Coordinates of N, CA, C and O in Angstrom, one line a residue:
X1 N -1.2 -19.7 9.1 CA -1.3 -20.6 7.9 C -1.4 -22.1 8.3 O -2.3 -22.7 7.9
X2 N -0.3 -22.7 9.2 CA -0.6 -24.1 9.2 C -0.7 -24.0 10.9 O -0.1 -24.9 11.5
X3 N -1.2 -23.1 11.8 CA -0.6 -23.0 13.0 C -2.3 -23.9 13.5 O -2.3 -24.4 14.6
X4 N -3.4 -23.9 13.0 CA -4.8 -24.4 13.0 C -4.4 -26.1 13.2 O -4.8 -26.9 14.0
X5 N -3.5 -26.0 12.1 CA -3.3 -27.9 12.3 C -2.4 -28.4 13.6 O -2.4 -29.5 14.2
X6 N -1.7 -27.5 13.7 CA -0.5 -27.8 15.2 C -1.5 -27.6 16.1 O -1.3 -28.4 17.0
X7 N -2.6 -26.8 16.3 CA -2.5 -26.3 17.6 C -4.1 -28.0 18.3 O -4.6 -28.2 19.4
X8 N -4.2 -28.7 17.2 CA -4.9 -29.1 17.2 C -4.0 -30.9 18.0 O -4.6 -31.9 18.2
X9 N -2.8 -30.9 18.1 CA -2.0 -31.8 18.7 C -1.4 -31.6 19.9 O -0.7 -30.7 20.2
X10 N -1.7 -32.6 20.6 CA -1.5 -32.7 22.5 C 0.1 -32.5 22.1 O 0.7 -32.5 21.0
X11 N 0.5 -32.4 23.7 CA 2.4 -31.9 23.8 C 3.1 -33.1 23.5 O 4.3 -33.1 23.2
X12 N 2.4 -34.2 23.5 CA 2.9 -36.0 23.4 C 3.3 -35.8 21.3 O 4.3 -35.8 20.5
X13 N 2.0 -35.9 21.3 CA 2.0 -35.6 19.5 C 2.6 -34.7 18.9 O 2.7 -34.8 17.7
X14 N 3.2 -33.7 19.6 CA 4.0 -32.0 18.9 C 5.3 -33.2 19.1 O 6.0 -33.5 18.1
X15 N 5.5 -33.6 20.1 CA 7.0 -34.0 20.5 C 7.3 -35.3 19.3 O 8.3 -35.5 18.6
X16 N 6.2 -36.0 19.3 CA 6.5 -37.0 18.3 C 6.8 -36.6 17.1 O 7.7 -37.2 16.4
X17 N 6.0 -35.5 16.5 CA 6.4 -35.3 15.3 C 7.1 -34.3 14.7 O 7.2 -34.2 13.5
X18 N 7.9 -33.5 15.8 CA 9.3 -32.7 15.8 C 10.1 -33.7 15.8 O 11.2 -33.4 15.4
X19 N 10.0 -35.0 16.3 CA 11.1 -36.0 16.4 C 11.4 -36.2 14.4 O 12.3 -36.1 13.6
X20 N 10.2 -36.4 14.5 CA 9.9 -37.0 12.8 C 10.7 -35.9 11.8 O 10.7 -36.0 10.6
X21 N 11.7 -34.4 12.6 CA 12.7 -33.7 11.7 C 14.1 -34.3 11.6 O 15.0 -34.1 10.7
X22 N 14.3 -35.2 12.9 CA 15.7 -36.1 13.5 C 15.4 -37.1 12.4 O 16.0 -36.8 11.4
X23 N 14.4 -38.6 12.1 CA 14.4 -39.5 11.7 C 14.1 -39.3 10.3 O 14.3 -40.3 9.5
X24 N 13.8 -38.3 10.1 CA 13.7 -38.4 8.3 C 15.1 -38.0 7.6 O 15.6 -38.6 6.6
X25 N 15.5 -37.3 8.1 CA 16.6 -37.0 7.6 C 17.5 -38.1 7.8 O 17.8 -38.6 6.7
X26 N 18.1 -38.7 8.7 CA 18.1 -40.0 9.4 C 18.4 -41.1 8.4 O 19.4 -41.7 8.1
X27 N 17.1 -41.1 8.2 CA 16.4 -42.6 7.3 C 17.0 -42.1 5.6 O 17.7 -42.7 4.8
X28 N 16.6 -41.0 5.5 CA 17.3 -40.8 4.2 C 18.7 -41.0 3.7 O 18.9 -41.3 2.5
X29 N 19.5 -40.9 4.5 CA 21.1 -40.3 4.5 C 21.3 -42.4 4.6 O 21.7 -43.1 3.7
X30 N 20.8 -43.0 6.0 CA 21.3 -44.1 6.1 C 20.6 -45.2 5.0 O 21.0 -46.4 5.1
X31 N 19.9 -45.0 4.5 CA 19.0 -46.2 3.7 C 20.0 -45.7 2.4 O 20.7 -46.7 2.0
X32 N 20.2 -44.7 1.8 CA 20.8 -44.1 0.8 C 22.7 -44.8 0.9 O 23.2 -45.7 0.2
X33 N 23.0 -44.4 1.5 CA 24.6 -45.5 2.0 C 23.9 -46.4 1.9 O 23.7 -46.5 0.7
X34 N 23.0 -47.6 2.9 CA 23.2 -49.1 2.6 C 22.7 -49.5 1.3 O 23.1 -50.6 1.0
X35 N 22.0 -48.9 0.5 CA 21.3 -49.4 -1.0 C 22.6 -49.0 -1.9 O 23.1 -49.9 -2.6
X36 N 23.1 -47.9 -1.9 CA 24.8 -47.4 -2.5 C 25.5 -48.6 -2.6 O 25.9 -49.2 -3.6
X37 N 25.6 -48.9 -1.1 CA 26.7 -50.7 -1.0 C 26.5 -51.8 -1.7 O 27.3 -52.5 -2.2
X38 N 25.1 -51.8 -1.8 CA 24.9 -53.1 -2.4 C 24.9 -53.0 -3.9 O 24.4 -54.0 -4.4
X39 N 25.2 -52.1 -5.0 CA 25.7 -51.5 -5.9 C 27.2 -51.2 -6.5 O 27.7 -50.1 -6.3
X40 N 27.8 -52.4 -7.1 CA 29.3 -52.2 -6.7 C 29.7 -51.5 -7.7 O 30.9 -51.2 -7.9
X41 N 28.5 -51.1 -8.8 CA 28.8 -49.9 -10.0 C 28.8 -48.2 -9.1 O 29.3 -47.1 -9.5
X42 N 27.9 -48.4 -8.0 CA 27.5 -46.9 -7.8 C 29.1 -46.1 -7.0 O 30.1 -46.6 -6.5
X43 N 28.7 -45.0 -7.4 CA 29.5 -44.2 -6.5 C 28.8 -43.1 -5.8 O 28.4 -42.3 -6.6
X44 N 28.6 -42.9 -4.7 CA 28.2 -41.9 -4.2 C 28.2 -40.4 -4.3 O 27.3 -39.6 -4.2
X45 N 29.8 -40.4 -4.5 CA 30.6 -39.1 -4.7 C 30.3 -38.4 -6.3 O 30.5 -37.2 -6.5
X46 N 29.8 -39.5 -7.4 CA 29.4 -39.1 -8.8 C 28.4 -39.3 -9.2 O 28.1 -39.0 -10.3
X47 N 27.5 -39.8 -8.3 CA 26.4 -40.2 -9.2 C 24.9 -39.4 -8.4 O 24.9 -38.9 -7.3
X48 N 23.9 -39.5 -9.2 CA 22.8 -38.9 -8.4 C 22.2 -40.3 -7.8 O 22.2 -41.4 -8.3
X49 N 21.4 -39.5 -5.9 CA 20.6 -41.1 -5.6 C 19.7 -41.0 -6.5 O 20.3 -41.4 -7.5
X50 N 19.0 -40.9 -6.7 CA 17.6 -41.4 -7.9 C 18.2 -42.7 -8.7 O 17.5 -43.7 -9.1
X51 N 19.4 -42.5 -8.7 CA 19.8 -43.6 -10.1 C 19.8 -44.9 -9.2 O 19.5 -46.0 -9.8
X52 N 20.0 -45.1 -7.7 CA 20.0 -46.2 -7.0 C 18.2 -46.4 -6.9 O 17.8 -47.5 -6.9
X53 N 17.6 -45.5 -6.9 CA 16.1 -46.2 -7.5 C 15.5 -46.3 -8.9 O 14.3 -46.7 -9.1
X54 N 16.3 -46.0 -9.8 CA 16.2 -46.3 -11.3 C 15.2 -47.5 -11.3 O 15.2 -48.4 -10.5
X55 N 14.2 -47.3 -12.8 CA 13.7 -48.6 -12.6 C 14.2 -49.9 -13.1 O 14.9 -49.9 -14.2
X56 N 13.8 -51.4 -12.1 CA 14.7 -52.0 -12.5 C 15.6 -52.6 -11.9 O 16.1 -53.7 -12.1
X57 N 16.0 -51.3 -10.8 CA 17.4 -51.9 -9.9 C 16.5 -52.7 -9.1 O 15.3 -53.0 -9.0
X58 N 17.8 -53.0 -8.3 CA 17.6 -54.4 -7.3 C 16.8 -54.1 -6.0 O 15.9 -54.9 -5.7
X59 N 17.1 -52.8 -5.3 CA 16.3 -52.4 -4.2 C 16.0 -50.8 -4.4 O 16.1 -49.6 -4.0
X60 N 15.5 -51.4 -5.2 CA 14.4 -49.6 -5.7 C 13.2 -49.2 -5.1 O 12.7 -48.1 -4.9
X61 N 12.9 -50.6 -4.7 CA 11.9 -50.5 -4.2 C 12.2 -49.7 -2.6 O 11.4 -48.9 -2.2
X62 N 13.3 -50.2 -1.8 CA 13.8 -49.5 -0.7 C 13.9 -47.7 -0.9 O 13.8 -46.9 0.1
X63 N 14.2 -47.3 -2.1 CA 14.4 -46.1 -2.7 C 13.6 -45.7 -2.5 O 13.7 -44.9 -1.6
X64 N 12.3 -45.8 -3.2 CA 10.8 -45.4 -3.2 C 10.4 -45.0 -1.9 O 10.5 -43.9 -1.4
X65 N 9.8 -46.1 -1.4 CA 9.2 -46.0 0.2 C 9.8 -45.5 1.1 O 9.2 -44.6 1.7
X66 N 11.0 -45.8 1.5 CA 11.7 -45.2 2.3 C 12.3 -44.3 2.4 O 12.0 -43.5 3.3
X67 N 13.5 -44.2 1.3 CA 14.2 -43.0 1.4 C 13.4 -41.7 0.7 O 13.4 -40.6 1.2
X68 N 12.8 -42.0 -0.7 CA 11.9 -40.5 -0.9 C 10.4 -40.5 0.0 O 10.0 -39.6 0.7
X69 N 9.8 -41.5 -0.3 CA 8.1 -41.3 0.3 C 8.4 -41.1 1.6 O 8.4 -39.9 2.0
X70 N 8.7 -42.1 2.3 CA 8.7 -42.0 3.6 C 10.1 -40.9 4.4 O 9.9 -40.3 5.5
X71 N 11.0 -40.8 3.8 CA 11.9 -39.3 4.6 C 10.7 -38.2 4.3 O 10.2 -37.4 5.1
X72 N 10.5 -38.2 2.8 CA 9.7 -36.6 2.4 C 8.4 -36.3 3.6 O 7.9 -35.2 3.8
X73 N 7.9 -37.6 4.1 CA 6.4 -37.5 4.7 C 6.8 -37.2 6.4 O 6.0 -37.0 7.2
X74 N 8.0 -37.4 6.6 CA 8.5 -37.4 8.0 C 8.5 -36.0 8.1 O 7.9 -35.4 9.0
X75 N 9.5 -35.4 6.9 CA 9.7 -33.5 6.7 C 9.0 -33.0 7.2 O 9.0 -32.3 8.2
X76 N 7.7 -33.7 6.2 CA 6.9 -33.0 5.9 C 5.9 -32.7 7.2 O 5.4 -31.6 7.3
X77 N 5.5 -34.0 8.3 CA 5.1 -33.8 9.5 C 5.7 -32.9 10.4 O 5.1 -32.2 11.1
X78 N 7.0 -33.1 10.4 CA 8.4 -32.0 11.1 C 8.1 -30.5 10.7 O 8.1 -29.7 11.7
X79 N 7.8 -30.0 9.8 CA 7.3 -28.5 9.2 C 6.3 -28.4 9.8 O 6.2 -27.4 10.5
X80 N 5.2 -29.1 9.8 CA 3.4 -28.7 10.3 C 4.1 -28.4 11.5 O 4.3 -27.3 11.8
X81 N 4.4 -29.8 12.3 CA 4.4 -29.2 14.0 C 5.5 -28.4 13.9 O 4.9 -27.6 13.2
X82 N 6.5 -28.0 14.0 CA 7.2 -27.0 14.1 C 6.6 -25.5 13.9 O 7.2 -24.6 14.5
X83 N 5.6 -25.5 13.2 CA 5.2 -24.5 13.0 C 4.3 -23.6 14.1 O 3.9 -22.5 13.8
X84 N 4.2 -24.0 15.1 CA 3.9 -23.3 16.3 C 4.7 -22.8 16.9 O 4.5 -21.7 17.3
X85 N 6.2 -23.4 17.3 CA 7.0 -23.5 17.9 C 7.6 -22.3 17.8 O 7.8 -21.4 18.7
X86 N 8.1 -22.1 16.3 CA 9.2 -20.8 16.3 C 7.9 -19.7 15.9 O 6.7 -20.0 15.8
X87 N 8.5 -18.4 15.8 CA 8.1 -17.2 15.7 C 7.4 -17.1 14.1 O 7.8 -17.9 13.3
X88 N 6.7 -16.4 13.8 CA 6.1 -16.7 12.5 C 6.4 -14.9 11.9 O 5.5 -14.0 11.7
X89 N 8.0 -14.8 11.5 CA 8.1 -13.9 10.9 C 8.5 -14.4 10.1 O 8.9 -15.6 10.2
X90 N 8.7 -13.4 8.4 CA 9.1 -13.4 7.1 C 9.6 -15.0 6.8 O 9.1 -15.9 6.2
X91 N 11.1 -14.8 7.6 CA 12.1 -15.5 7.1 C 11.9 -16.9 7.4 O 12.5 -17.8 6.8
X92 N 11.0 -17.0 8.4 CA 10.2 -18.4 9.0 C 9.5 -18.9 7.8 O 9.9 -19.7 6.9
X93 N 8.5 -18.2 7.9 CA 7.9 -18.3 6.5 C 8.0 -19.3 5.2 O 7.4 -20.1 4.6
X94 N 9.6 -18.5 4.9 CA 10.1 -18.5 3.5 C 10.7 -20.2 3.9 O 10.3 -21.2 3.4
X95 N 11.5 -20.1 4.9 CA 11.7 -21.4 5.1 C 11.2 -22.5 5.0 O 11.4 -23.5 4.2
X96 N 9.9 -22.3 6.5 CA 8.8 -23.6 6.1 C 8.4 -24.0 4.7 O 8.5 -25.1 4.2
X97 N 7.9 -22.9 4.1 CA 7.8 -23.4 2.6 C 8.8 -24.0 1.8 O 8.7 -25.0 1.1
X98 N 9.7 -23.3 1.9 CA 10.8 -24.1 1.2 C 11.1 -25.8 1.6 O 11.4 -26.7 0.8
X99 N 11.1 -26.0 3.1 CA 10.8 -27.5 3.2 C 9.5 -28.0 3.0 O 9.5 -29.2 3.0
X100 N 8.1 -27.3 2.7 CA 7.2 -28.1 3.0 C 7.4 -28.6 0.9 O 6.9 -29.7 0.4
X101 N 8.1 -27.5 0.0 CA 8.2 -28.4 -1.4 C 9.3 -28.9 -1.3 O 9.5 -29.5 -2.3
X102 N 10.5 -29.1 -0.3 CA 11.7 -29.9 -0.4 C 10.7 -31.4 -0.4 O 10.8 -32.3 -1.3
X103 N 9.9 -31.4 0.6 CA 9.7 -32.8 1.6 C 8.5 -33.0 0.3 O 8.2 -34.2 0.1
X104 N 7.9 -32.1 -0.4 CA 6.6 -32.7 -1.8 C 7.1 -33.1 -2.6 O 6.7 -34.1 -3.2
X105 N 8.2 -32.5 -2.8 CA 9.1 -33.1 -4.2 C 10.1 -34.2 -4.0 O 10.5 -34.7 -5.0
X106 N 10.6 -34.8 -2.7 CA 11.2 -36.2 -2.1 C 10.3 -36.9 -2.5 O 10.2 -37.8 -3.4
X107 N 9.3 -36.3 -1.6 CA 8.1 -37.5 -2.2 C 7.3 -38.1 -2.9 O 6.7 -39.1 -2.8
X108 N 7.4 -37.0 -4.3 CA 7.0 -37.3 -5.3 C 8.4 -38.1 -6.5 O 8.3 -38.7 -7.5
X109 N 9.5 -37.7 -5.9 CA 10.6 -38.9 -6.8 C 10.6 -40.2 -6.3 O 11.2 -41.0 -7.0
X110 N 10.2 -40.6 -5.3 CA 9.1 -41.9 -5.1 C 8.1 -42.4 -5.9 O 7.9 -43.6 -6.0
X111 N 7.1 -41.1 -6.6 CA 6.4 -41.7 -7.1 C 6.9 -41.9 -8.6 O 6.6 -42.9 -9.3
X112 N 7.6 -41.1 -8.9 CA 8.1 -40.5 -10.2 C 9.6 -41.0 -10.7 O 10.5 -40.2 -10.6
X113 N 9.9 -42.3 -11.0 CA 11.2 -42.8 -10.8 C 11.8 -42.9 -11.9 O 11.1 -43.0 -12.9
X114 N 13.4 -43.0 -12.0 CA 14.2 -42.4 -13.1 C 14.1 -43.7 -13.7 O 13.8 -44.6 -12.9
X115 N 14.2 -44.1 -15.2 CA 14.1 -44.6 -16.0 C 15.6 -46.0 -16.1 O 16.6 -45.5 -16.7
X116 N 15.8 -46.8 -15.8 CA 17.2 -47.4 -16.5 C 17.7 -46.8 -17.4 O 17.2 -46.6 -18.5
X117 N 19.2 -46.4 -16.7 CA 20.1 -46.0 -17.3 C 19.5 -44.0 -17.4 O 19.5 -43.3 -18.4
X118 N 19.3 -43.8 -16.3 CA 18.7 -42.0 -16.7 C 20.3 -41.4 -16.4 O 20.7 -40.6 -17.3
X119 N 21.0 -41.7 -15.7 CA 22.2 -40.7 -16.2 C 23.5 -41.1 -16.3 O 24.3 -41.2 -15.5
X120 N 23.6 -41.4 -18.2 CA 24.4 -41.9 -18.4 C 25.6 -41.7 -17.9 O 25.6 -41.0 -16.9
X121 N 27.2 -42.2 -18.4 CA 28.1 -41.8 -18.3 C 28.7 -40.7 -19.2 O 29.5 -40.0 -18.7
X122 N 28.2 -40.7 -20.6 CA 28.7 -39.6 -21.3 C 26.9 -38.6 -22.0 O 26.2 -38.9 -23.0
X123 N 26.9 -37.9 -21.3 CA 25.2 -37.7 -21.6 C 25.4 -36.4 -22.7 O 26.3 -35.5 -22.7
X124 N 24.2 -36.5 -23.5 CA 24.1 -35.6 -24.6 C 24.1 -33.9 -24.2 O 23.5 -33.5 -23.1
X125 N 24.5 -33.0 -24.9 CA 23.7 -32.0 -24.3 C 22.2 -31.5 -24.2 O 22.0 -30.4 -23.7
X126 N 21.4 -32.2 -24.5 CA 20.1 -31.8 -24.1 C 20.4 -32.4 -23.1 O 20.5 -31.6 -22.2
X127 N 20.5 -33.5 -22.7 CA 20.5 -34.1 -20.9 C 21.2 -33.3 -19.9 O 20.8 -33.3 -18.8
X128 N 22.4 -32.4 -20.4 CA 23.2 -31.5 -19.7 C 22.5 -30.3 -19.1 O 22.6 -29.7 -18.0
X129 N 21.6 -30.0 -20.1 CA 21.1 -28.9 -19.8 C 19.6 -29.3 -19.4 O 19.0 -28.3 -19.5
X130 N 18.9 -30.3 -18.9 CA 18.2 -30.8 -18.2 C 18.5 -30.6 -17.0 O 17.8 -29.9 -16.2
X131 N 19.7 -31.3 -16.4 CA 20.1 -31.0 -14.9 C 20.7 -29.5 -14.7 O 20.9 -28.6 -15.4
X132 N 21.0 -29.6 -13.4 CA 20.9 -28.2 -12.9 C 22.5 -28.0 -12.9 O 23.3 -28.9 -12.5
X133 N 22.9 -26.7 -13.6 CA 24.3 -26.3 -13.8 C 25.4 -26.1 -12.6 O 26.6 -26.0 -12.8
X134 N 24.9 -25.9 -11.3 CA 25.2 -26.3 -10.2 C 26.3 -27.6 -10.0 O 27.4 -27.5 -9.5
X135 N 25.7 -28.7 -10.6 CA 26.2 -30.1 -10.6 C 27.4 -30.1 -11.2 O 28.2 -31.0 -10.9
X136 N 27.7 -29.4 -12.0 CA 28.7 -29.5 -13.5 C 30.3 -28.4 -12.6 O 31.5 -28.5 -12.9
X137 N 29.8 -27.8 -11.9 CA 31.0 -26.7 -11.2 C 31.0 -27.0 -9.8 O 31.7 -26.3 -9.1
X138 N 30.5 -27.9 -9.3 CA 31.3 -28.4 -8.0 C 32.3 -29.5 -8.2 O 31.9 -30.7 -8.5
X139 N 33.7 -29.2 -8.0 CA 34.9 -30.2 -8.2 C 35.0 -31.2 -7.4 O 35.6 -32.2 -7.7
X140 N 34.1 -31.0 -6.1 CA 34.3 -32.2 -5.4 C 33.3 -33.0 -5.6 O 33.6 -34.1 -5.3
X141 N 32.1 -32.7 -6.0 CA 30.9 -33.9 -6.9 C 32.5 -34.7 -8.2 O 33.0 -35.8 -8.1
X142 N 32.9 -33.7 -9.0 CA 33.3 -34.5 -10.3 C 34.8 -34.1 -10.3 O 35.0 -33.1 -11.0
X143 N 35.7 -34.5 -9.8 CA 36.9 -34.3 -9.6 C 37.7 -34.2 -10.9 O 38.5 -33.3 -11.3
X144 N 37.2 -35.1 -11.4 CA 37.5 -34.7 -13.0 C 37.2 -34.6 -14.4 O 37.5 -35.1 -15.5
X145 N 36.4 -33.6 -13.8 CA 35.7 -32.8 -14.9 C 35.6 -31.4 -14.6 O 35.7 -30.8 -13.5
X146 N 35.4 -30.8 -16.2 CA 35.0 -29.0 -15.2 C 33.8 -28.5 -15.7 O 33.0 -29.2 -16.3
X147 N 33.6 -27.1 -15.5 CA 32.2 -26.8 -15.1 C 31.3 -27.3 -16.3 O 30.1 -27.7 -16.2
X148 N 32.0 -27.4 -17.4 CA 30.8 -28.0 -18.9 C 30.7 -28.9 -18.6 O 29.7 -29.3 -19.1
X149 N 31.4 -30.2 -17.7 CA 31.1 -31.1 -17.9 C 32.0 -32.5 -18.4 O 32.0 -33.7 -18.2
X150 N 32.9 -31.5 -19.1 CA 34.2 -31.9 -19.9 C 35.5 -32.8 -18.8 O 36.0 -32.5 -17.7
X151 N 35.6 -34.2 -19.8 CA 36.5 -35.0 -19.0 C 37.7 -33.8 -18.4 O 37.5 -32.8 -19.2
X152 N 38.6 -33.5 -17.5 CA 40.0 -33.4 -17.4 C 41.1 -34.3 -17.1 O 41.2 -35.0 -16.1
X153 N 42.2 -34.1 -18.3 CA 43.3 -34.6 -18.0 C 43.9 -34.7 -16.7 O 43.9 -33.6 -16.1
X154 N 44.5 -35.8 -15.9 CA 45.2 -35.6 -14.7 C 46.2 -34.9 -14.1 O 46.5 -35.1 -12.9

């Protein structure tokens, strides 16, 4: 499937762009903390990143290019060449693809950016049930709240 595009890169260029699975991830995690900091409303622990690129904010623009376009396009080089490398059974497979739409869809919430104010503090239920129910039942995302969503008492 993609083994035509690797095999077509010297050992210099395979190495460079298996590096590019270290630095995207990298660049994402650390650009994502320092734009966090300079936000003395955000919290990390509760909030989605998109909202640090919301349109509007102060360094969205850092959001954009960096941490979605440019981590998702780094993945996304890291999947091609890697793809020579390991064994090309089933579960390979399923993988690569699953990062080659992780690293399409980073990249496209770059292009595609959340609105001012996309997730409020007390959000309706159609917005509840927009996001993924996942979010709502992990305690350590929302310490206090439970799985609906619902404030809890201390």
């Amino acid at each position: 499937m993609l083994a035509p595009l690797v095999s077509i890169l010297s050992t210099s260029q395979r190495k460079l762009s298996l590096l590019c699975g270290v630095v995207g991830p990298m660049l994402f995690a650390v650009a994502t903390a320092v734009v966090g900091t300079t936000r003395s409303s955000y919290r990390h622990v509760s909030q989605f990143i998109s909202e640090l690129g919301e349109t509007g904010a102060e360094f969205a623009w850092v959001m954009y290019w960096f941490v979605f376009m440019l981590s998702g396009a780094l993945i996304l080089v890291f999947v091609i060449a890697s793809r020579k490398l390991v064994p090309s059974g089933p579960l390979n497979v399923i993988g690569s693809l699953c990062l080659i739409a992780f690293a399409l869809c980073l990249s496209l919430a770059g292009i595609y950016s959340c609105d001012l104010g996309c997730s409020p503090a007390n959000p309706t239920p159609e917005q509840k049930a927009a996001r993924p129910s996942i979010h709502y039942c992990i305690p350590s995302f929302h310490p206090r709240r439970d799985c609906l969503g619902r404030n809890v008492s201390s």
